[in-house]
Amino acid sequence: MNLIVKKDFKTLKGEINIPADKSVSHRAVIFSSLANGKSVIKNFSNGQDPQSSLKICKALGTDIEQNGTILTVKSNGVLKAPKNQLDCGNSGTTIRLMAGILAGQNFDSVLTGDESLSKRPMKRIIEPLKLMGANIESDNYNAPLKITKNKLHGIDYYSPIASAQVKSCILLAGLYAEGETTFKEIYTSRNHTEIMLKNMDANINIKNGIITIQKSELKPLKIDICGDISSAAYFIVAALIIPKSNIILKNVGINPTRAGILEVVKQMNGNIEILNQREVCGELVADIRIEYSPDMTGTTIQGEIIPALIDEIPVISLLATQCNGQTIIKDASDLKNKESDRIQTTVNELKKLGAEIEQTPDGMIINGKTNLSGDTEVNSYKDHRLAMTLYVAGLICKKEISIKDFEWVNISFPEFLNLFGTLFYN
Ligand code: S3P
């Protein structure tokens, strides 16, 4: 479906609740299935990716009752052999986390995915899982992954990439391995897995960035999932660049391993305020006020902050087109391995709109401020984050734009268009 975007309102005003965090939703339903007892998950994401995790947990024998966004998950902590192949859809988190769990079960399984997921690299999990004794067959390290039962043993693993999916995969395999598993990564990636497993009484310890895990009996989970900072990012950027905007985003997760965008906006001189900061189920949560900021400046984004804003880079690069001076994004080559090659797709499509943006081997360079023209068709490449970035771009283009395959937004954020609509103000 093509979506036509044009600005037919004056500004953004009002308050909205940001829907549930995708990363936390995956973990909540998957980990609850491994626990012995009844878990209750409030505010579970409606996105297609977390729903893929939910379906797989059901296919592995977990009893899940879904009442709106509330899940009641009943399990005895023992998974059952699936009758069919397990379809992870578009979801990298589902396939990589489930591979870690399934590698240590006493049954065989096959994990599959859609066209995009089947192209994404799985070597990063297959290699360490094999070191633990796992038996995984694949074609060229891509899905489908055929997992044959085997006993696992703990390993000492250093990950050269900062990936929460790799980390979570190894830690989950460690729950089923003999002995101890230790994990360290080049930079700290999002730590939702560690927080949740700790809350569920897992044998997990973290010291000086080294995580240690052993076989554990997980206690059931009671969680109210916070809003997704990655979804909030589109509203943050829109309010910063649309004249006279003033909005509040409520109930947003601001875990420092996720909220790099807030640091970058402050560095760029954006008008953003963190209100009502609190802790909910181990995660830091706040309301965020954002105001139009005409005097933002370019900056350099590199190194250890990259994993804390990796999914926000497309929309941050749009923001950079509206900042004075140059923005350089470095150390982000893993963007090539996302739902699309996000360095190439972001640069291509923003260029079509008139941005001064160039690709580099590990990121991009943007020169601002530029007026975006529009009057063209842009491609989402069936990548939800690019679709939403282009929508926000469309709101500041001089003329209308048409976004190809916009419906892929449903992967993480089905409420996206409706929520934007509630902020339009004339
Ligand atoms: C995720 C981790 C990140 C992120 C993805 C969700 C997670 O991927 O890009 O959208 O839930 O663990 P990597 O672990 O590959 O960096």
Tab-separated table of C-alpha atoms and ligand atoms in Angstrom:
chain	number	residue	atom	x	y	z
A	1	MET	CA	0.000	0.000	0.000
A	2	ASN	CA	1.240	3.481	-0.923
A	3	LEU	CA	0.588	6.191	1.665
A	4	ILE	CA	0.342	9.835	0.575
A	5	VAL	CA	1.751	12.216	3.194
A	6	LYS	CA	1.241	15.958	3.165
A	7	LYS	CA	1.139	18.478	5.950
A	8	ASP	CA	-2.457	19.669	6.275
A	9	PHE	CA	-2.268	20.907	9.863
A	10	LYS	CA	-0.384	23.751	11.558
A	11	THR	CA	1.566	22.117	14.353
A	12	LEU	CA	1.760	19.242	16.879
A	13	LYS	CA	0.194	19.724	20.294
A	14	GLY	CA	-1.019	17.438	23.083
A	15	GLU	CA	-0.148	14.383	25.136
A	16	ILE	CA	-0.061	10.753	24.041
A	17	ASN	CA	0.759	7.422	25.640
A	18	ILE	CA	3.465	5.582	23.736
A	19	PRO	CA	2.556	1.897	23.104
A	20	ALA	CA	4.494	-1.018	24.569
A	21	ASP	CA	8.178	-1.613	24.095
A	22	LYS	CA	8.801	-4.259	21.423
A	23	SER	CA	12.037	-5.631	22.914
A	24	VAL	CA	10.534	-5.968	26.390
A	25	SER	CA	7.333	-7.536	24.989
A	26	HIS	CA	9.285	-10.311	23.220
A	27	ARG	CA	11.218	-11.104	26.366
A	28	ALA	CA	8.160	-10.998	28.626
A	29	VAL	CA	6.197	-13.603	26.684
A	30	ILE	CA	9.204	-15.821	25.943
A	31	PHE	CA	10.637	-15.824	29.474
A	32	SER	CA	7.167	-16.342	31.031
A	33	SER	CA	6.892	-19.516	28.945
A	34	LEU	CA	10.075	-20.796	30.596
A	35	ALA	CA	8.833	-20.073	34.133
A	36	ASN	CA	6.946	-22.441	36.389
A	37	GLY	CA	3.577	-20.839	37.209
A	38	LYS	CA	1.221	-18.087	36.092
A	39	SER	CA	2.685	-14.880	34.699
A	40	VAL	CA	0.703	-11.726	34.016
A	41	ILE	CA	1.928	-9.294	31.352
A	42	LYS	CA	0.201	-5.923	31.110
A	43	ASN	CA	0.514	-3.660	28.066
A	44	PHE	CA	1.882	-6.302	25.637
A	45	SER	CA	2.755	-4.897	22.196
A	46	ASN	CA	0.277	-5.204	19.288
A	47	GLY	CA	3.203	-5.193	16.848
A	48	GLN	CA	3.511	-8.159	14.490
A	49	ASP	CA	7.025	-9.004	15.739
A	50	PRO	CA	6.089	-9.617	19.405
A	51	GLN	CA	2.967	-11.422	18.157
A	52	SER	CA	5.334	-13.801	16.279
A	53	SER	CA	7.056	-14.583	19.582
A	54	LEU	CA	3.681	-15.140	21.237
A	55	LYS	CA	2.558	-17.597	18.523
A	56	ILE	CA	5.791	-19.566	18.830
A	57	CYS	CA	5.432	-19.825	22.619
A	58	LYS	CA	1.921	-21.235	22.058
A	59	ALA	CA	3.251	-23.699	19.474
A	60	LEU	CA	5.729	-24.890	22.131
A	61	GLY	CA	2.864	-25.772	24.476
A	62	THR	CA	2.506	-22.632	26.611
A	63	ASP	CA	-1.058	-21.715	27.593
A	64	ILE	CA	-1.512	-18.005	26.766
A	65	GLU	CA	-4.746	-16.109	27.214
A	66	GLN	CA	-4.862	-12.751	25.436
A	67	ASN	CA	-7.327	-10.153	26.680
A	68	GLY	CA	-6.622	-6.933	24.780
A	69	THR	CA	-3.051	-6.081	25.705
A	70	ILE	CA	-3.073	-8.226	28.865
A	71	LEU	CA	-1.542	-11.701	28.610
A	72	THR	CA	-1.972	-14.467	31.161
A	73	VAL	CA	0.754	-17.026	30.567
A	74	LYS	CA	0.569	-20.444	32.242
A	75	SER	CA	3.493	-22.827	32.023
A	76	ASN	CA	5.212	-25.562	34.011
A	77	GLY	CA	8.515	-24.315	32.638
A	78	VAL	CA	8.899	-27.253	30.249
A	79	LEU	CA	8.478	-26.673	26.518
A	80	LYS	CA	6.863	-29.274	24.247
A	81	ALA	CA	8.073	-30.410	20.827
A	82	PRO	CA	6.346	-28.293	18.139
A	83	LYS	CA	4.193	-30.049	15.510
A	84	ASN	CA	5.327	-27.731	12.709
A	85	GLN	CA	8.139	-25.404	11.752
A	86	LEU	CA	8.217	-22.234	13.883
A	87	ASP	CA	7.630	-19.095	11.813
A	88	CYS	CA	9.415	-16.007	13.181
A	89	GLY	CA	7.998	-13.734	10.447
A	90	ASN	CA	10.107	-10.567	10.138
A	91	SER	CA	11.477	-10.740	13.670
A	92	GLY	CA	15.220	-10.966	14.328
A	93	THR	CA	14.624	-10.904	18.078
A	94	THR	CA	12.271	-13.902	17.883
A	95	ILE	CA	14.577	-16.092	15.815
A	96	ARG	CA	17.774	-15.278	17.721
A	97	LEU	CA	16.297	-15.603	21.222
A	98	MET	CA	14.354	-18.758	20.367
A	99	ALA	CA	17.438	-20.367	18.792
A	100	GLY	CA	19.253	-20.040	22.139
A	101	ILE	CA	16.372	-21.676	23.997
A	102	LEU	CA	15.651	-24.409	21.459
A	103	ALA	CA	19.307	-25.433	21.148
A	104	GLY	CA	19.137	-26.819	24.701
A	105	GLN	CA	15.779	-28.670	24.538
A	106	ASN	CA	15.364	-32.433	24.281
A	107	PHE	CA	13.452	-32.186	20.979
A	108	ASP	CA	14.217	-31.035	17.433
A	109	SER	CA	12.836	-27.872	15.861
A	110	VAL	CA	13.058	-25.659	12.782
A	111	LEU	CA	12.952	-21.834	12.888
A	112	THR	CA	11.902	-20.043	9.689
A	113	GLY	CA	11.231	-16.447	8.691
A	114	ASP	CA	10.043	-14.196	5.876
A	115	GLU	CA	12.154	-13.125	2.890
A	116	SER	CA	13.915	-10.313	4.788
A	117	LEU	CA	14.640	-12.401	7.904
A	118	SER	CA	15.964	-15.246	5.738
A	119	LYS	CA	18.667	-12.900	4.434
A	120	ARG	CA	19.824	-11.671	7.843
A	121	PRO	CA	23.055	-13.053	9.342
A	122	MET	CA	22.708	-15.916	11.833
A	123	LYS	CA	26.419	-16.797	12.004
A	124	ARG	CA	26.673	-14.464	15.007
A	125	ILE	CA	24.492	-16.861	17.021
A	126	ILE	CA	25.213	-20.183	15.304
A	127	GLU	CA	28.962	-20.001	16.017
A	128	PRO	CA	28.737	-19.433	19.785
A	129	LEU	CA	25.840	-21.883	20.128
A	130	LYS	CA	27.953	-24.519	18.373
A	131	LEU	CA	30.767	-23.808	20.837
A	132	MET	CA	28.217	-24.693	23.539
A	133	GLY	CA	27.544	-28.030	21.820
A	134	ALA	CA	24.455	-27.066	19.808
A	135	ASN	CA	23.560	-28.871	16.631
A	136	ILE	CA	22.301	-26.334	14.064
A	137	GLU	CA	22.087	-26.751	10.309
A	138	SER	CA	21.540	-23.835	7.948
A	139	ASP	CA	22.275	-22.825	4.412
A	140	ASN	CA	25.040	-20.212	4.423
A	141	TYR	CA	24.191	-19.244	8.043
A	142	ASN	CA	20.712	-18.047	7.065
A	143	ALA	CA	17.227	-19.108	8.208
A	144	PRO	CA	15.705	-21.677	8.172
A	145	LEU	CA	17.661	-22.982	11.162
A	146	LYS	CA	17.321	-26.726	11.764
A	147	ILE	CA	18.067	-27.463	15.413
A	148	THR	CA	18.694	-31.057	16.476
A	149	LYS	CA	18.632	-31.897	20.181
A	150	ASN	CA	21.952	-31.985	21.986
A	151	LYS	CA	23.354	-31.373	25.464
A	152	LEU	CA	24.863	-27.912	25.977
A	153	HIS	CA	27.768	-26.860	28.174
A	154	GLY	CA	28.716	-23.391	29.403
A	155	ILE	CA	31.280	-21.242	27.569
A	156	ASP	CA	33.228	-18.078	28.155
A	157	TYR	CA	32.235	-15.835	25.237
A	158	TYR	CA	33.397	-12.425	24.067
A	159	SER	CA	31.140	-10.872	21.430
A	160	PRO	CA	32.886	-8.507	19.018
A	161	ILE	CA	29.512	-6.959	18.122
A	162	ALA	CA	27.277	-5.147	20.596
A	163	SER	CA	24.047	-7.041	19.961
A	164	ALA	CA	21.346	-7.692	22.540
A	165	GLN	CA	19.991	-10.450	20.341
A	166	VAL	CA	23.329	-12.279	20.389
A	167	LYS	CA	23.737	-11.658	24.119
A	168	SER	CA	20.214	-12.847	24.922
A	169	CYS	CA	20.610	-15.935	22.729
A	170	ILE	CA	23.758	-17.029	24.580
A	171	LEU	CA	22.353	-16.225	28.031
A	172	LEU	CA	19.164	-18.187	27.296
A	173	ALA	CA	21.184	-21.154	26.044
A	174	GLY	CA	23.167	-20.795	29.295
A	175	LEU	CA	19.934	-21.472	31.210
A	176	TYR	CA	19.974	-24.998	29.743
A	177	ALA	CA	23.751	-25.657	29.746
A	178	GLU	CA	25.830	-27.685	32.183
A	179	GLY	CA	28.148	-25.399	34.139
A	180	GLU	CA	28.573	-21.682	33.895
A	181	THR	CA	28.294	-19.397	30.842
A	182	THR	CA	29.994	-16.016	30.819
A	183	PHE	CA	29.370	-13.279	28.280
A	184	LYS	CA	31.079	-9.993	27.540
A	185	GLU	CA	30.538	-7.651	24.598
A	186	ILE	CA	32.491	-4.834	22.982
A	187	TYR	CA	29.950	-2.187	24.122
A	188	THR	CA	26.915	-2.677	26.334
A	189	SER	CA	23.813	-3.438	24.284
A	190	ARG	CA	20.254	-3.090	25.654
A	191	ASN	CA	19.986	-4.953	28.957
A	192	HIS	CA	16.288	-5.880	29.159
A	193	THR	CA	17.151	-9.585	29.253
A	194	GLU	CA	19.425	-9.208	32.269
A	195	ILE	CA	16.877	-7.042	34.142
A	196	MET	CA	13.978	-9.406	33.486
A	197	LEU	CA	15.872	-12.628	34.219
A	198	LYS	CA	17.057	-11.130	37.513
A	199	ASN	CA	13.456	-10.217	38.395
A	200	MET	CA	12.536	-13.848	37.695
A	201	ASP	CA	15.206	-15.115	40.138
A	202	ALA	CA	17.558	-16.542	37.505
A	203	ASN	CA	21.113	-17.436	38.526
A	204	ILE	CA	22.524	-14.405	36.735
A	205	ASN	CA	25.261	-12.045	37.892
A	206	ILE	CA	26.744	-8.957	36.289
A	207	LYS	CA	30.089	-7.524	37.335
A	208	ASN	CA	32.271	-5.085	35.402
A	209	GLY	CA	30.329	-5.749	32.214
A	210	ILE	CA	30.767	-9.535	32.485
A	211	ILE	CA	27.535	-11.508	32.737
A	212	THR	CA	27.494	-14.985	34.284
A	213	ILE	CA	24.516	-17.341	34.050
A	214	GLN	CA	23.719	-20.903	35.115
A	215	LYS	CA	20.772	-23.312	34.980
A	216	SER	CA	17.881	-21.701	36.825
A	217	GLU	CA	14.273	-22.272	37.779
A	218	LEU	CA	12.486	-19.087	36.729
A	219	LYS	CA	9.689	-17.717	38.875
A	220	PRO	CA	6.655	-16.303	37.039
A	221	LEU	CA	6.702	-12.727	35.812
A	222	LYS	CA	4.398	-9.853	36.756
A	223	ILE	CA	5.136	-6.921	34.490
A	224	ASP	CA	3.600	-3.722	33.190
A	225	ILE	CA	5.519	-3.006	29.978
A	226	CYS	CA	6.691	0.577	29.440
A	227	GLY	CA	6.294	2.564	26.218
A	228	ASP	CA	8.852	2.034	23.455
A	229	ILE	CA	11.535	4.749	23.126
A	230	SER	CA	12.105	3.548	19.544
A	231	SER	CA	8.444	4.353	18.739
A	232	ALA	CA	8.649	7.619	20.707
A	233	ALA	CA	11.603	8.648	18.522
A	234	TYR	CA	9.361	9.528	15.540
A	235	PHE	CA	7.282	11.919	17.676
A	236	ILE	CA	10.398	13.386	19.293
A	237	VAL	CA	11.899	14.227	15.910
A	238	ALA	CA	8.595	15.460	14.443
A	239	ALA	CA	8.040	17.864	17.355
A	240	LEU	CA	11.627	19.148	17.162
A	241	ILE	CA	11.328	20.015	13.455
A	242	ILE	CA	7.690	21.147	13.004
A	243	PRO	CA	7.335	24.848	13.923
A	244	LYS	CA	5.462	25.693	17.172
A	245	SER	CA	5.143	22.038	18.279
A	246	ASN	CA	4.872	21.269	21.973
A	247	ILE	CA	3.990	17.696	22.987
A	248	ILE	CA	4.301	15.290	25.911
A	249	LEU	CA	4.969	11.580	25.412
A	250	LYS	CA	3.846	9.607	28.446
A	251	ASN	CA	5.177	6.371	29.934
A	252	VAL	CA	8.305	5.997	27.797
A	253	GLY	CA	11.108	3.571	28.742
A	254	ILE	CA	14.344	5.526	29.138
A	255	ASN	CA	16.689	2.691	30.103
A	256	PRO	CA	20.140	4.241	29.406
A	257	THR	CA	21.117	1.266	27.207
A	258	ARG	CA	18.199	2.234	24.917
A	259	ALA	CA	17.756	5.981	25.218
A	260	GLY	CA	20.802	7.281	23.336
A	261	ILE	CA	18.512	9.476	21.233
A	262	LEU	CA	17.773	11.637	24.289
A	263	GLU	CA	21.499	12.311	24.785
A	264	VAL	CA	21.975	13.130	21.113
A	265	VAL	CA	19.004	15.532	21.034
A	266	LYS	CA	20.453	17.356	24.064
A	267	GLN	CA	23.886	17.461	22.374
A	268	MET	CA	22.232	18.944	19.280
A	269	ASN	CA	20.605	21.654	21.406
A	270	GLY	CA	17.079	20.289	21.137
A	271	ASN	CA	14.415	21.408	23.565
A	272	ILE	CA	13.576	18.225	25.460
A	273	GLU	CA	12.704	17.665	29.090
A	274	ILE	CA	12.470	14.439	31.109
A	275	LEU	CA	9.567	14.539	33.578
A	276	ASN	CA	8.282	12.260	36.312
A	277	GLN	CA	11.161	9.770	36.134
A	278	ARG	CA	10.387	6.494	37.925
A	279	GLU	CA	11.258	2.785	37.954
A	280	VAL	CA	8.697	0.217	36.795
A	281	CYS	CA	9.568	-3.495	36.990
A	282	GLY	CA	13.288	-2.684	36.985
A	283	GLU	CA	13.089	-0.412	33.918
A	284	LEU	CA	13.502	3.372	34.052
A	285	VAL	CA	10.384	5.169	32.750
A	286	ALA	CA	9.506	8.858	32.259
A	287	ASP	CA	7.278	11.330	30.450
A	288	ILE	CA	9.057	13.426	27.827
A	289	ARG	CA	8.215	16.980	26.795
A	290	ILE	CA	9.489	18.115	23.388
A	291	GLU	CA	9.270	21.575	21.850
A	292	TYR	CA	10.072	22.877	18.396
A	293	SER	CA	13.799	23.674	18.276
A	294	PRO	CA	14.829	25.833	15.310
A	295	ASP	CA	18.452	26.289	16.421
A	296	MET	CA	19.726	22.730	16.567
A	297	THR	CA	23.305	21.951	15.555
A	298	GLY	CA	25.004	18.954	13.961
A	299	THR	CA	27.082	16.550	16.039
A	300	THR	CA	29.173	13.379	15.858
A	301	ILE	CA	27.562	10.123	16.958
A	302	GLN	CA	29.963	7.216	17.414
A	303	GLY	CA	31.324	4.477	19.679
A	304	GLU	CA	29.537	3.154	22.725
A	305	ILE	CA	26.353	5.225	22.260
A	306	ILE	CA	25.613	3.503	18.915
A	307	PRO	CA	23.931	0.375	20.392
A	308	ALA	CA	21.790	2.666	22.593
A	309	LEU	CA	20.244	4.304	19.498
A	310	ILE	CA	20.837	1.784	16.718
A	311	ASP	CA	17.168	1.568	15.676
A	312	GLU	CA	16.768	5.356	15.799
A	313	ILE	CA	19.561	6.180	13.325
A	314	PRO	CA	17.251	6.564	10.290
A	315	VAL	CA	15.068	9.132	12.082
A	316	ILE	CA	18.103	10.813	13.709
A	317	SER	CA	19.577	11.278	10.231
A	318	LEU	CA	16.335	12.977	9.183
A	319	LEU	CA	16.677	15.237	12.246
A	320	ALA	CA	20.253	16.025	11.199
A	321	THR	CA	18.975	17.399	7.863
A	322	GLN	CA	17.216	20.110	9.934
A	323	CYS	CA	20.242	20.944	12.128
A	324	ASN	CA	22.799	23.609	11.264
A	325	GLY	CA	26.160	22.184	10.222
A	326	GLN	CA	27.429	18.651	9.824
A	327	THR	CA	26.357	15.448	11.567
A	328	ILE	CA	28.651	12.439	11.320
A	329	ILE	CA	27.420	8.951	12.230
A	330	LYS	CA	30.223	6.361	12.643
A	331	ASP	CA	30.689	2.807	13.987
A	332	ALA	CA	27.227	1.828	12.800
A	333	SER	CA	28.031	-0.746	10.101
A	334	ASP	CA	25.658	-3.265	11.727
A	335	LEU	CA	22.842	-1.116	10.294
A	336	LYS	CA	23.484	-3.015	7.061
A	337	ASN	CA	22.134	-6.152	8.763
A	338	LYS	CA	18.742	-4.812	9.831
A	339	GLU	CA	15.345	-5.251	8.139
A	340	SER	CA	16.925	-3.387	5.218
A	341	ASP	CA	20.495	-2.122	4.711
A	342	ARG	CA	19.600	0.972	6.697
A	343	ILE	CA	22.694	2.944	5.698
A	344	GLN	CA	21.895	2.576	2.034
A	345	THR	CA	18.101	2.799	2.234
A	346	THR	CA	18.063	5.832	4.525
A	347	VAL	CA	20.606	7.712	2.405
A	348	ASN	CA	18.851	6.825	-0.887
A	349	GLU	CA	15.395	7.876	0.203
A	350	LEU	CA	16.325	11.072	2.105
A	351	LYS	CA	18.392	12.103	-0.911
A	352	LYS	CA	15.301	11.756	-3.113
A	353	LEU	CA	13.645	14.350	-0.856
A	354	GLY	CA	16.513	16.804	-1.259
A	355	ALA	CA	18.680	15.991	1.799
A	356	GLU	CA	22.447	16.456	1.650
A	357	ILE	CA	23.420	13.042	2.927
A	358	GLU	CA	26.217	10.659	1.952
A	359	GLN	CA	26.869	7.054	2.807
A	360	THR	CA	30.157	6.012	4.470
A	361	PRO	CA	31.322	2.416	5.133
A	362	ASP	CA	30.136	2.546	8.752
A	363	GLY	CA	27.507	5.273	8.780
A	364	MET	CA	26.645	8.530	7.050
A	365	ILE	CA	27.409	12.230	6.858
A	366	ILE	CA	24.587	14.772	6.753
A	367	ASN	CA	24.873	18.484	6.040
A	368	GLY	CA	22.083	20.815	7.191
A	369	LYS	CA	19.895	22.652	7.213
A	370	THR	CA	18.135	21.747	3.966
A	371	ASN	CA	14.566	22.311	2.880
A	372	LEU	CA	13.055	18.999	1.837
A	373	SER	CA	11.139	19.200	-1.403
A	374	GLY	CA	8.903	16.141	-1.737
A	375	ASP	CA	6.755	15.685	-4.850
A	376	THR	CA	8.085	12.165	-5.311
A	377	GLU	CA	7.600	8.499	-4.395
A	378	VAL	CA	9.906	7.042	-1.737
A	379	ASN	CA	10.419	3.403	-0.806
A	380	SER	CA	10.132	1.924	2.678
A	381	TYR	CA	11.900	-1.230	1.445
A	382	LYS	CA	9.353	-3.088	3.633
A	383	ASP	CA	11.304	-1.817	6.647
A	384	HIS	CA	9.050	-0.448	9.405
A	385	ARG	CA	11.616	2.026	10.741
A	386	LEU	CA	12.251	3.488	7.302
A	387	ALA	CA	8.487	3.767	6.627
A	388	MET	CA	8.010	5.795	9.828
A	389	THR	CA	11.094	7.957	9.201
A	390	LEU	CA	9.805	8.823	5.722
A	391	TYR	CA	6.378	9.673	7.132
A	392	VAL	CA	7.954	12.237	9.486
A	393	ALA	CA	10.029	13.554	6.572
A	394	GLY	CA	6.778	13.933	4.594
A	395	LEU	CA	5.418	16.232	7.307
A	396	ILE	CA	8.122	18.830	6.576
A	397	CYS	CA	8.327	18.448	2.785
A	398	LYS	CA	7.132	21.354	0.652
A	399	LYS	CA	4.992	19.065	-1.487
A	400	GLU	CA	3.339	15.724	-0.825
A	401	ILE	CA	5.214	12.417	-0.932
A	402	SER	CA	4.025	8.871	-1.513
A	403	ILE	CA	5.555	6.084	0.630
A	404	LYS	CA	5.659	2.613	-0.906
A	405	ASP	CA	4.697	-0.410	1.262
A	406	PHE	CA	3.827	1.778	4.236
A	407	GLU	CA	1.832	-1.026	5.925
A	408	TRP	CA	5.109	-2.547	7.165
A	409	VAL	CA	4.787	-0.066	10.021
A	410	ASN	CA	2.625	-2.783	11.643
A	411	ILE	CA	5.761	-4.805	12.427
A	412	SER	CA	6.361	-2.637	15.485
A	413	PHE	CA	3.756	0.126	15.673
A	414	PRO	CA	0.220	-0.453	14.314
A	415	GLU	CA	-1.065	2.589	16.253
A	416	PHE	CA	1.398	4.953	14.506
A	417	LEU	CA	-0.922	6.881	12.138
A	418	ASN	CA	-3.798	7.175	14.610
A	419	LEU	CA	-1.517	8.535	17.317
A	420	PHE	CA	-0.007	11.117	14.978
A	421	GLY	CA	-3.555	12.160	14.025
A	422	THR	CA	-4.369	12.974	17.657
A	423	LEU	CA	-1.522	15.536	17.791
A	424	PHE	CA	-2.378	17.471	14.615
A	425	TYR	CA	-3.493	20.981	15.562
A	426	ASN	CA	-4.749	23.829	13.416
B	1	S3P	C1	16.827	-5.919	19.651
B	1	S3P	C2	18.157	-5.675	19.499
B	1	S3P	C3	18.724	-4.878	18.392
B	1	S3P	C4	17.659	-4.050	17.699
B	1	S3P	C5	16.410	-4.824	17.439
B	1	S3P	C6	15.829	-5.359	18.741
B	1	S3P	C7	16.385	-6.738	20.793
B	1	S3P	O1	19.286	-5.752	17.444
B	1	S3P	O2	18.156	-3.525	16.498
B	1	S3P	O3	15.451	-4.010	16.810
B	1	S3P	O4	15.177	-6.755	21.105
B	1	S3P	O5	17.226	-7.418	21.393
B	1	S3P	P1	20.792	-6.318	17.610
B	1	S3P	O6	20.808	-7.123	18.839
B	1	S3P	O7	21.023	-7.165	16.395
B	1	S3P	O8	21.658	-5.105	17.653
